[in-house]
Amino acid sequence: MDFLYKNIYYIGAFGLIFIGLYMVAAKKNLIKIIIGLGFIDTGINLFLIMIGYIKNGTAPIFTKAGIDSAQMVDPVPQALVLTAIVINVAILALALGLAIKLYEHYKTLDVSKIRGLKW
Amino acid sequence: MVMNPVFLIVVPLGLAFFTPIIGLLSKKFTKYVPVIAMLFNLILSISFLPKVIDNPIVVTLAGWKPPFCINLFVGPVGIIFSILISLIGFLVAIYGINYIKTPESQGSSKQEKYHILYLLLLTGATGIVLTGDIFNLFVFFEILCISSYVLVAYNQDKNGIEAATKYLIQGSVGSAFILIGIGFLYGLFGTLNMADIAQKIGDVNSPTLFIAMALFITGFGIESAMFPLNAWLPDAHSSAPSSISAILSGIAIHIGIYAIFRILYTLFGVNSVFTFLAIMGIITLLIGEMSAFKQENIKRVLAYSSMGQIGLIIFALSIGTVNGVSAGLFQIVTHTISKALLFLCVGYMIYYTKSMELSSLKGLGKRMPLTSFLFTIGAFSLIGLPPFIGFPSKLSIIFAGLKTSDPLFLILIILLLCATVIEGAYFFKIIQLLYFKKSEKKDHIKPPFTLFLPAIILAILIIFIGLYPGFISSILNKSAAEFVDKFFYIKTVFGV
C-alpha cells in the first residue's frame, strides 16, 4: 500500500499512456484511435509534471523572504509540458482533419475497411 | 561579415512564415522563396565547413552559459548534414517550381502552403542536426514530422490522405516515446543539455537509463523506418508528390538515424546495443530489398529500396569504430544524392505516362532519353557500381566491417552482399524495361528545364565523388572522429 501511495501519480500517468497505446493498437474506429493519441499525450504531460512536483511546494519566485528554495516546484518540466501541449494540439487537429478527408473518400472511419494501400 | 550558425535555422523559419505575406504582394514569387532560402543555407553552411572541421562552434542563446541555455553544437557532422539538407532542399525547390501544381479541390493559388511546409520541414531537419539540447531536438523533430505528415497528403487524393493518416498515427506514437524518454532523462539528471547529460551519465547506473535508451531507439526508429517499425514508409513515400518523396527519402529518414546515433554515441556511449542494431540493420536491409524486388509500382520499389539503404546505414554506423561511422556517413551522402535523383526523374516519368506501374516504363529510354539516362546513373550508383559514388561508400562499409574481425560481422557482411545482388536485380529489371522493351508510342517527351538542372547537378556530383572519393572522405573521417568522441563533445560545449 505504501508503494501505491507514494507512486500513485506515476501509476496514473503510465496507466493513461498504456490505455492510449491499447486504443491506438486495438481500436478499429479512426476517431477512437485519435482519442487514444490524446490519452497518450495527457499521460505524458502528467508524467512530466510529476517529475518536478513537490508536495505543498510553491511557485519558483521569491515573492517574500524566508522561502526555502528546496520547497520550490521545478519550473522546467512545466515549460516542457506547455510546449508538448501545443505540439499535441497541432497533431490532433491535423489527425482530425485527415480523418474528415478520409471519410469523404471512403465513406467510413473503420480502418480495417480503408485498404486502398496495404495496411 | 561574421555570420552566426543560428541563421541556418532562423532564415528558413522566418521566410516560411513570411511566405503568405510575400504571396499577398506577388503570387508568382512565392515559389522562388524556398530556392532563395536554401541557396542562402547552402552557401552559409559551406562557408562554415573549413572553420568547424577542427573547432566546432558552440552557439549559446539568450546570454546564458551551458548547461543553463539552449546551445547549438555546430560540429563537422552537423555541418555535413546541413550542407546535404540545403543542397537537396535547394535542388528539389528548383524542381518544385514547375512540378508542384495546386490540387484540383483547392481552387487556384494555394501553392503557398506547399512552400511554407517545405521550408518548415527543412528547418526542422537543420535544427535537429545542429542543436545541443535534447528537448530542442524533440521540438525540431516535431516540426519535421508534422510538416511531412501534411506534405504527404498535399495532393489530397485517396492514397495520399490514407498514407498520411498512417504516418501520423505511427509517427506521433513514436514522438510520444521520445518525450517519455526525455522525461526519464530529466528525472535522473535534472538537465536537458546533451553535453551535461553525457557528463553525468557515468555516475548513474539504473535500469531507467536502459528504458530511456530503448524508448529513444523506438521513437526515432519509427521516423527512420527501422524494421519492424517501417509500416508507414512504403505508403508515405509512394503516395507523396515526387519532390516530397525525394526529400523524405533523402533527408527525413536520415535525420531519424542521426538522432538515434547522436543520442547513443554522445549520451549513452558505445555499448552492447550496437550489436543488436547491426543485426536489425541487416534485417531491415534484407527485408527492404526483397520487398522492393516484388513490387509492381515504381515508387514503391524506390520506397522499399530506401528502407534497404537505411538498414545498410544503420549497420555501418553500429559497427562502432571511426571507420564504420565514416563509412555510414558516406553511405548517407550516397543515398541522399542518388535517391533524390531517382525520385526526381521518376516524378516526371509518372507525370507523362500517368501511371506508376512498372510496365508503363517500357521504351521510355527512347521517348525520354536524358531522363532515363539520369535515372540509370542514380540506379547504378545505389547498386554500387564503379565509377559512381555508391561504389566507394559500399566498399568502405565492407572494409570497416571486416576490420573488426568479428565472426558475427563477417556473416552480416555476407548477407549485405546478398542484399546488394537483389538490389542489382530489380534495378536492372527497371533499366531493361526502359531501354530494351518496345512501346507503342514513339513521341518524344521534353520535360522542363527545372527537372534537368537539379538532376544533372546531382548526376555530376555522383560521378565526381565516385571518381575522387578523397574529395569528401577526409572530411567524413574527421566528422566520424567527432561523432564517436563523447568527451570531445562535452569539452567543446563547456569550453574547458
PDB file of C-alpha atoms in Angstrom, chain B residues 318-440:
ATOM      1  CA  SER B 318      26.618   0.492 -35.448  1.00  0.00           C
ATOM      2  CA  ILE B 319      29.966  -1.089 -36.268  1.00  0.00           C
ATOM      3  CA  GLY B 320      31.074   1.367 -33.604  1.00  0.00           C
ATOM      4  CA  THR B 321      34.510   2.281 -34.906  1.00  0.00           C
ATOM      5  CA  VAL B 322      35.600   5.546 -36.518  1.00  0.00           C
ATOM      6  CA  ASN B 323      35.921   3.696 -39.834  1.00  0.00           C
ATOM      7  CA  GLY B 324      32.415   2.350 -39.555  1.00  0.00           C
ATOM      8  CA  VAL B 325      30.886   5.720 -38.729  1.00  0.00           C
ATOM      9  CA  SER B 326      32.804   7.357 -41.548  1.00  0.00           C
ATOM     10  CA  ALA B 327      31.520   4.701 -43.965  1.00  0.00           C
ATOM     11  CA  GLY B 328      27.993   5.166 -42.628  1.00  0.00           C
ATOM     12  CA  LEU B 329      28.145   8.918 -43.192  1.00  0.00           C
ATOM     13  CA  PHE B 330      29.498   8.285 -46.682  1.00  0.00           C
ATOM     14  CA  GLN B 331      26.575   5.959 -47.371  1.00  0.00           C
ATOM     15  CA  ILE B 332      24.189   8.676 -46.137  1.00  0.00           C
ATOM     16  CA  VAL B 333      25.690  11.089 -48.673  1.00  0.00           C
ATOM     17  CA  THR B 334      25.396   8.439 -51.401  1.00  0.00           C
ATOM     18  CA  HIS B 335      21.837   7.541 -50.602  1.00  0.00           C
ATOM     19  CA  THR B 336      20.703  11.161 -50.277  1.00  0.00           C
ATOM     20  CA  ILE B 337      22.098  12.183 -53.640  1.00  0.00           C
ATOM     21  CA  SER B 338      21.194   9.020 -55.571  1.00  0.00           C
ATOM     22  CA  LYS B 339      17.692   8.553 -54.191  1.00  0.00           C
ATOM     23  CA  ALA B 340      16.861  12.222 -54.705  1.00  0.00           C
ATOM     24  CA  LEU B 341      17.980  11.885 -58.336  1.00  0.00           C
ATOM     25  CA  LEU B 342      15.874   8.736 -58.819  1.00  0.00           C
ATOM     26  CA  PHE B 343      12.739  10.286 -57.338  1.00  0.00           C
ATOM     27  CA  LEU B 344      13.139  13.474 -59.351  1.00  0.00           C
ATOM     28  CA  CYS B 345      13.431  11.515 -62.615  1.00  0.00           C
ATOM     29  CA  VAL B 346      10.588   9.167 -61.722  1.00  0.00           C
ATOM     30  CA  GLY B 347       8.403  12.158 -60.844  1.00  0.00           C
ATOM     31  CA  TYR B 348       8.373  13.335 -64.444  1.00  0.00           C
ATOM     32  CA  MET B 349       8.171   9.814 -65.873  1.00  0.00           C
ATOM     33  CA  ILE B 350       4.970   9.328 -63.875  1.00  0.00           C
ATOM     34  CA  TYR B 351       3.780  12.791 -64.827  1.00  0.00           C
ATOM     35  CA  TYR B 352       3.944  11.996 -68.542  1.00  0.00           C
ATOM     36  CA  THR B 353       2.989   8.317 -68.572  1.00  0.00           C
ATOM     37  CA  LYS B 354       0.232   8.965 -65.974  1.00  0.00           C
ATOM     38  CA  SER B 355       0.877   5.592 -64.390  1.00  0.00           C
ATOM     39  CA  MET B 356       3.066   4.282 -61.612  1.00  0.00           C
ATOM     40  CA  GLU B 357       3.085   0.701 -62.922  1.00  0.00           C
ATOM     41  CA  LEU B 358       6.469  -0.681 -63.910  1.00  0.00           C
ATOM     42  CA  SER B 359       5.016  -1.855 -67.234  1.00  0.00           C
ATOM     43  CA  SER B 360       4.282   1.739 -68.267  1.00  0.00           C
ATOM     44  CA  LEU B 361       8.020   2.460 -68.253  1.00  0.00           C
ATOM     45  CA  LYS B 362       8.500   0.278 -71.348  1.00  0.00           C
ATOM     46  CA  GLY B 363      10.512   2.003 -74.037  1.00  0.00           C
ATOM     47  CA  LEU B 364      10.870   5.262 -72.136  1.00  0.00           C
ATOM     48  CA  GLY B 365      14.579   5.199 -72.937  1.00  0.00           C
ATOM     49  CA  LYS B 366      13.635   6.260 -76.475  1.00  0.00           C
ATOM     50  CA  ARG B 367      10.881   8.655 -75.501  1.00  0.00           C
ATOM     51  CA  MET B 368      12.676  10.439 -72.634  1.00  0.00           C
ATOM     52  CA  PRO B 369      16.350   9.756 -73.361  1.00  0.00           C
ATOM     53  CA  LEU B 370      18.013  12.185 -70.954  1.00  0.00           C
ATOM     54  CA  THR B 371      15.650  11.449 -68.046  1.00  0.00           C
ATOM     55  CA  SER B 372      16.143   7.698 -68.469  1.00  0.00           C
ATOM     56  CA  PHE B 373      19.890   8.161 -68.657  1.00  0.00           C
ATOM     57  CA  LEU B 374      19.928  10.160 -65.410  1.00  0.00           C
ATOM     58  CA  PHE B 375      17.720   7.525 -63.782  1.00  0.00           C
ATOM     59  CA  THR B 376      20.217   4.865 -64.844  1.00  0.00           C
ATOM     60  CA  ILE B 377      23.095   6.781 -63.251  1.00  0.00           C
ATOM     61  CA  GLY B 378      21.184   7.015 -59.964  1.00  0.00           C
ATOM     62  CA  ALA B 379      20.274   3.327 -60.048  1.00  0.00           C
ATOM     63  CA  PHE B 380      23.845   2.202 -60.806  1.00  0.00           C
ATOM     64  CA  SER B 381      25.095   4.396 -58.013  1.00  0.00           C
ATOM     65  CA  LEU B 382      22.715   2.815 -55.497  1.00  0.00           C
ATOM     66  CA  ILE B 383      23.685  -0.697 -56.573  1.00  0.00           C
ATOM     67  CA  GLY B 384      27.303   0.265 -56.003  1.00  0.00           C
ATOM     68  CA  LEU B 385      28.830   0.029 -59.450  1.00  0.00           C
ATOM     69  CA  PRO B 386      32.031   1.928 -60.203  1.00  0.00           C
ATOM     70  CA  PRO B 387      32.679   4.744 -61.132  1.00  0.00           C
ATOM     71  CA  PHE B 388      29.657   6.094 -59.247  1.00  0.00           C
ATOM     72  CA  ILE B 389      29.552   7.310 -55.649  1.00  0.00           C
ATOM     73  CA  GLY B 390      27.861   4.149 -54.397  1.00  0.00           C
ATOM     74  CA  PHE B 391      30.947   2.085 -55.095  1.00  0.00           C
ATOM     75  CA  PRO B 392      33.449   3.722 -52.701  1.00  0.00           C
ATOM     76  CA  SER B 393      30.800   4.071 -49.976  1.00  0.00           C
ATOM     77  CA  LYS B 394      29.716   0.426 -50.074  1.00  0.00           C
ATOM     78  CA  LEU B 395      33.317  -0.673 -50.273  1.00  0.00           C
ATOM     79  CA  SER B 396      34.243   1.362 -47.210  1.00  0.00           C
ATOM     80  CA  ILE B 397      31.343  -0.175 -45.258  1.00  0.00           C
ATOM     81  CA  ILE B 398      32.584  -3.661 -46.114  1.00  0.00           C
ATOM     82  CA  PHE B 399      36.173  -2.777 -45.201  1.00  0.00           C
ATOM     83  CA  ALA B 400      35.070  -1.232 -41.908  1.00  0.00           C
ATOM     84  CA  GLY B 401      33.087  -4.362 -41.106  1.00  0.00           C
ATOM     85  CA  LEU B 402      35.956  -6.685 -41.989  1.00  0.00           C
ATOM     86  CA  LYS B 403      38.391  -4.676 -39.880  1.00  0.00           C
ATOM     87  CA  THR B 404      36.518  -5.583 -36.697  1.00  0.00           C
ATOM     88  CA  SER B 405      37.447  -9.263 -37.405  1.00  0.00           C
ATOM     89  CA  ASP B 406      34.362 -10.322 -35.514  1.00  0.00           C
ATOM     90  CA  PRO B 407      32.774 -13.512 -36.955  1.00  0.00           C
ATOM     91  CA  LEU B 408      29.303 -12.014 -36.460  1.00  0.00           C
ATOM     92  CA  PHE B 409      30.151  -9.048 -38.661  1.00  0.00           C
ATOM     93  CA  LEU B 410      31.588 -11.401 -41.271  1.00  0.00           C
ATOM     94  CA  ILE B 411      28.237 -13.212 -41.509  1.00  0.00           C
ATOM     95  CA  LEU B 412      26.398  -9.899 -41.642  1.00  0.00           C
ATOM     96  CA  ILE B 413      28.620  -8.698 -44.480  1.00  0.00           C
ATOM     97  CA  ILE B 414      27.877 -11.852 -46.464  1.00  0.00           C
ATOM     98  CA  LEU B 415      24.171 -11.102 -46.015  1.00  0.00           C
ATOM     99  CA  LEU B 416      24.838  -7.493 -47.055  1.00  0.00           C
ATOM    100  CA  LEU B 417      26.401  -8.667 -50.305  1.00  0.00           C
ATOM    101  CA  CYS B 418      23.427 -10.959 -50.964  1.00  0.00           C
ATOM    102  CA  ALA B 419      21.133  -7.964 -50.494  1.00  0.00           C
ATOM    103  CA  THR B 420      23.222  -5.985 -52.968  1.00  0.00           C
ATOM    104  CA  VAL B 421      22.642  -8.705 -55.540  1.00  0.00           C
ATOM    105  CA  ILE B 422      18.880  -8.475 -55.021  1.00  0.00           C
ATOM    106  CA  GLU B 423      19.136  -4.698 -55.295  1.00  0.00           C
ATOM    107  CA  GLY B 424      21.026  -5.039 -58.556  1.00  0.00           C
ATOM    108  CA  ALA B 425      18.417  -7.463 -59.864  1.00  0.00           C
ATOM    109  CA  TYR B 426      15.431  -5.145 -59.510  1.00  0.00           C
ATOM    110  CA  PHE B 427      17.243  -2.050 -60.716  1.00  0.00           C
ATOM    111  CA  PHE B 428      18.472  -3.914 -63.800  1.00  0.00           C
ATOM    112  CA  LYS B 429      14.920  -5.112 -64.369  1.00  0.00           C
ATOM    113  CA  ILE B 430      13.759  -1.478 -64.468  1.00  0.00           C
ATOM    114  CA  ILE B 431      16.638  -0.398 -66.700  1.00  0.00           C
ATOM    115  CA  GLN B 432      15.879  -3.277 -69.049  1.00  0.00           C
ATOM    116  CA  LEU B 433      12.266  -2.077 -69.249  1.00  0.00           C
ATOM    117  CA  LEU B 434      13.478   1.424 -70.053  1.00  0.00           C
ATOM    118  CA  TYR B 435      15.859   0.541 -72.848  1.00  0.00           C
ATOM    119  CA  PHE B 436      15.185  -2.930 -74.245  1.00  0.00           C
ATOM    120  CA  LYS B 437      11.395  -3.077 -74.461  1.00  0.00           C
ATOM    121  CA  LYS B 438       9.437  -1.517 -77.292  1.00  0.00           C
ATOM    122  CA  SER B 439       6.479   0.725 -76.626  1.00  0.00           C
ATOM    123  CA  GLU B 440       3.635   1.599 -78.983  1.00  0.00           C
TER     124      GLU B 440
END
